[in-house]
XYZ file of C-alpha atoms in Angstrom:
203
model
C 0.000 0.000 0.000
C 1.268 3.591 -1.206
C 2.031 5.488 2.358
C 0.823 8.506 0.315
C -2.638 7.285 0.315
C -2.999 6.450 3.555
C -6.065 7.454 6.369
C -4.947 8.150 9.669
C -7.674 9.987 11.710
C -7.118 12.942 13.458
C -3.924 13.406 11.734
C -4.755 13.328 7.967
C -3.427 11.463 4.436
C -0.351 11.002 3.354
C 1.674 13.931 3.496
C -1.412 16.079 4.182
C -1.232 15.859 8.008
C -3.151 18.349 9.729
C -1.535 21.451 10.958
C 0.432 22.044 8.125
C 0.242 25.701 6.886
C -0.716 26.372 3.303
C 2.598 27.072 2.221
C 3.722 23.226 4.153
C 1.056 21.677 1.946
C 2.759 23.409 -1.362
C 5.962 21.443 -0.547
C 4.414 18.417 0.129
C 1.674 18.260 -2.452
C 3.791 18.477 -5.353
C 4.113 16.256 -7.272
C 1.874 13.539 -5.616
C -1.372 15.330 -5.014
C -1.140 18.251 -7.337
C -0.695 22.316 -7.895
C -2.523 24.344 -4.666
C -5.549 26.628 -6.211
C -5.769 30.126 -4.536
C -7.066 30.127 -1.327
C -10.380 31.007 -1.060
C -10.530 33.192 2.343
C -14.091 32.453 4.446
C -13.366 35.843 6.115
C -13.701 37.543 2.534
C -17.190 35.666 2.793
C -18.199 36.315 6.276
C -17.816 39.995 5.586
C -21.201 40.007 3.575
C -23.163 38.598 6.500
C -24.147 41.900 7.581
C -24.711 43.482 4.214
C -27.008 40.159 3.586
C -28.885 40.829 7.100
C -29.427 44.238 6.020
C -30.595 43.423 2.198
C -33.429 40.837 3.487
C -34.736 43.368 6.363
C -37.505 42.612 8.427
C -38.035 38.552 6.350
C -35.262 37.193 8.860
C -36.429 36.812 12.947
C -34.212 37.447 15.298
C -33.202 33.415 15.292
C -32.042 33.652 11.638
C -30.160 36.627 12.450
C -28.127 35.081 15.116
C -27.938 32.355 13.032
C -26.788 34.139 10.420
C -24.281 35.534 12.345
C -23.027 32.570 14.626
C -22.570 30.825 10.909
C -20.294 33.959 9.700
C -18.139 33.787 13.125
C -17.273 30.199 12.308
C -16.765 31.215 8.307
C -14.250 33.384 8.722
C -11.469 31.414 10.416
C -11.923 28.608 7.355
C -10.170 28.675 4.093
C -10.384 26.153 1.316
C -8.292 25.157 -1.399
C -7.888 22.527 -3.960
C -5.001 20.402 -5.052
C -5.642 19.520 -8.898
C -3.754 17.075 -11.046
C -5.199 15.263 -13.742
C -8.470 17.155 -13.266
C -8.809 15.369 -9.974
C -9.216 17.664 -7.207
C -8.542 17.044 -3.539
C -10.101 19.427 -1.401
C -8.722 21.251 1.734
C -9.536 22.972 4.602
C -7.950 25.226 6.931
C -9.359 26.433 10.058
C -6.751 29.458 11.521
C -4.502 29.002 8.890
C -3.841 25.391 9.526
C -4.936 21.728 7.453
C -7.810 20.980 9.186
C -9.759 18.625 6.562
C -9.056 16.735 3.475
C -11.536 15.107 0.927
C -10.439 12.891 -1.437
C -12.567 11.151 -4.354
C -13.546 7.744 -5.903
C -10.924 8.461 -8.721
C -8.246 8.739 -6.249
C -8.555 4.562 -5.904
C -5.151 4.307 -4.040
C -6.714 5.601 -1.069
C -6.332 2.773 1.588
C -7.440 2.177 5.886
C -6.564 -0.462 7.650
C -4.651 -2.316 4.568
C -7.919 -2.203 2.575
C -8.482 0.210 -0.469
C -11.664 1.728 0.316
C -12.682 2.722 -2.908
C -12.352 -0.738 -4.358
C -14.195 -2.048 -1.796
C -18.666 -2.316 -2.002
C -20.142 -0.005 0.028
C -21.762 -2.141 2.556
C -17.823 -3.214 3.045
C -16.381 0.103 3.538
C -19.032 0.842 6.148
C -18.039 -2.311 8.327
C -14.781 -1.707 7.660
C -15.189 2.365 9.528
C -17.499 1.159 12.057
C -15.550 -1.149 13.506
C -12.154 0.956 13.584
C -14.860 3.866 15.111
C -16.419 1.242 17.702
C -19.788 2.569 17.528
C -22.446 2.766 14.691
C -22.370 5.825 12.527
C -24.167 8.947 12.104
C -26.162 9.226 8.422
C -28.551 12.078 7.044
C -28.407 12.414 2.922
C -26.034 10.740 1.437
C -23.304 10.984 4.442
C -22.580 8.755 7.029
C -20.214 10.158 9.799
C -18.402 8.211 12.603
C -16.851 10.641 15.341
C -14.433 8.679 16.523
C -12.450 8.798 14.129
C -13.631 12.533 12.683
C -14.298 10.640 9.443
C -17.327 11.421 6.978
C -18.451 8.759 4.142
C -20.280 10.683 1.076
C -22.222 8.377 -1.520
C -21.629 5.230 0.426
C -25.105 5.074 1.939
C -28.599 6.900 1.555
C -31.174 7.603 4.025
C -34.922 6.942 2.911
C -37.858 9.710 2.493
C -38.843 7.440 5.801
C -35.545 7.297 7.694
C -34.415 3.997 6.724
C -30.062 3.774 5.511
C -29.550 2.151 2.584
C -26.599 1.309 1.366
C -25.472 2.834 -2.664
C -25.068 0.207 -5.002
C -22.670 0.032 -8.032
C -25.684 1.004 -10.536
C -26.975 4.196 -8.237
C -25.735 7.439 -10.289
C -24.618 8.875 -6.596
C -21.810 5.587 -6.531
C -19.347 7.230 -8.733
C -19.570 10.226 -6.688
C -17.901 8.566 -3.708
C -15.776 10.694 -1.407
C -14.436 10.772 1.539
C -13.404 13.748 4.639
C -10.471 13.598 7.185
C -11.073 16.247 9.818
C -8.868 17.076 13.150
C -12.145 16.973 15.020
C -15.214 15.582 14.580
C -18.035 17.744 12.687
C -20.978 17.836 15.622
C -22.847 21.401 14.961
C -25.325 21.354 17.516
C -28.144 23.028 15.050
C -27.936 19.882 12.820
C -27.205 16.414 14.972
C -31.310 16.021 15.131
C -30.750 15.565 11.267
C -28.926 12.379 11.465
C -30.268 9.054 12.102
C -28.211 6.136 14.149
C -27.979 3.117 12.201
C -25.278 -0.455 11.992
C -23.807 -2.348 9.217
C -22.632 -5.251 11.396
């Protein structure tokens, strides 16, 4: 197994290992993962909040507002960037000017965990394969299914039903070749969304 391709939560892929400032991730990334995009700053972003509070007026309570506003406080300290080569992006986060998530795609198939290369693997598979390492069943609204123990999401491995049944993507599903899946330092819990998950085991 290619060491460059490797998942270790909490601490990234490869060479990506969280913490690394943008210009650490230039050094490393090259030539294995790609060229860096421009950084696209979330405080450049978060500085519209208020113009966007004042352009819908009296529409938005006082709930949106704060909302609006926790949402632009948490915005501005993240930055995102790709790494492209062959038209195959990986995508990065940075949260204070540090790696602090990394999403990697179907077409990257060297990607391995625990000796096994995830995206060769069924879906059903790579779902045992994260619940077990994460000890506990796994989080799933849409087409994600999160396990915080290890701060790792799943995208396009699973499905959850108009009724709130998870199903598990097959091979023919048009959402299979859009496979992906997100490293973080920490798991993603934002308190205003954990009612839209649903609990659910592969094993």
């Amino acid at each position: 197994m290619n060491v460059d391709w490797r998942v270790e939560p909490h601490a990234g892929i490869g060479r990506l290992v969280f913490g690394l400032t943008p210009g650490e991730v230039a050094s490393a990334a090259v030539p294995v993962y790609g060229t860096p995009t421009p950084l696209i700053r979330g405080a450049d972003a978060a500085a519209d909040t208020e113009g966007l509070i004042a352009a819908l007026g009296p529409s938005l309570s006082a709930a949106d507002i704060s909302a609006m506003r926790r949402a632009a406080t948490d915005l501005a300290s993240l930055d995102r960037q790709n790494l492209e080569k062959d038209r195959t992006p990986i995508l990065l986060e940075y949260r204070n000017g540090r790696l602090d998530g990394v999403t990697v795609e179907a077409r990257h198939a060297e990607t391995h965990f625990r000796n096994e290369r995830i995206f060769s693997l069924d879906a059903r598979e790579v779902l045992r394969l994260f619940e077990r390492a994460n000890g506990a069943p796994g989080r799933f609204r849409s087409t994600e299914a999160a396990f915080d123990n290890l701060a790792v999401s799943l995208f396009s491995f699973s499905r959850v039903s108009p009724d709130g049944k998870v199903l598990v993507v097959r091979e023919d599903d048009p959402d299979f070749t859009g496979r992906s899946v997100t490293l973080r330092r920490e798991p993603y819990r934002p308190a205003n969304e954990m009612d839209q998950f649903v609990t659910a085991s592969f094993e």
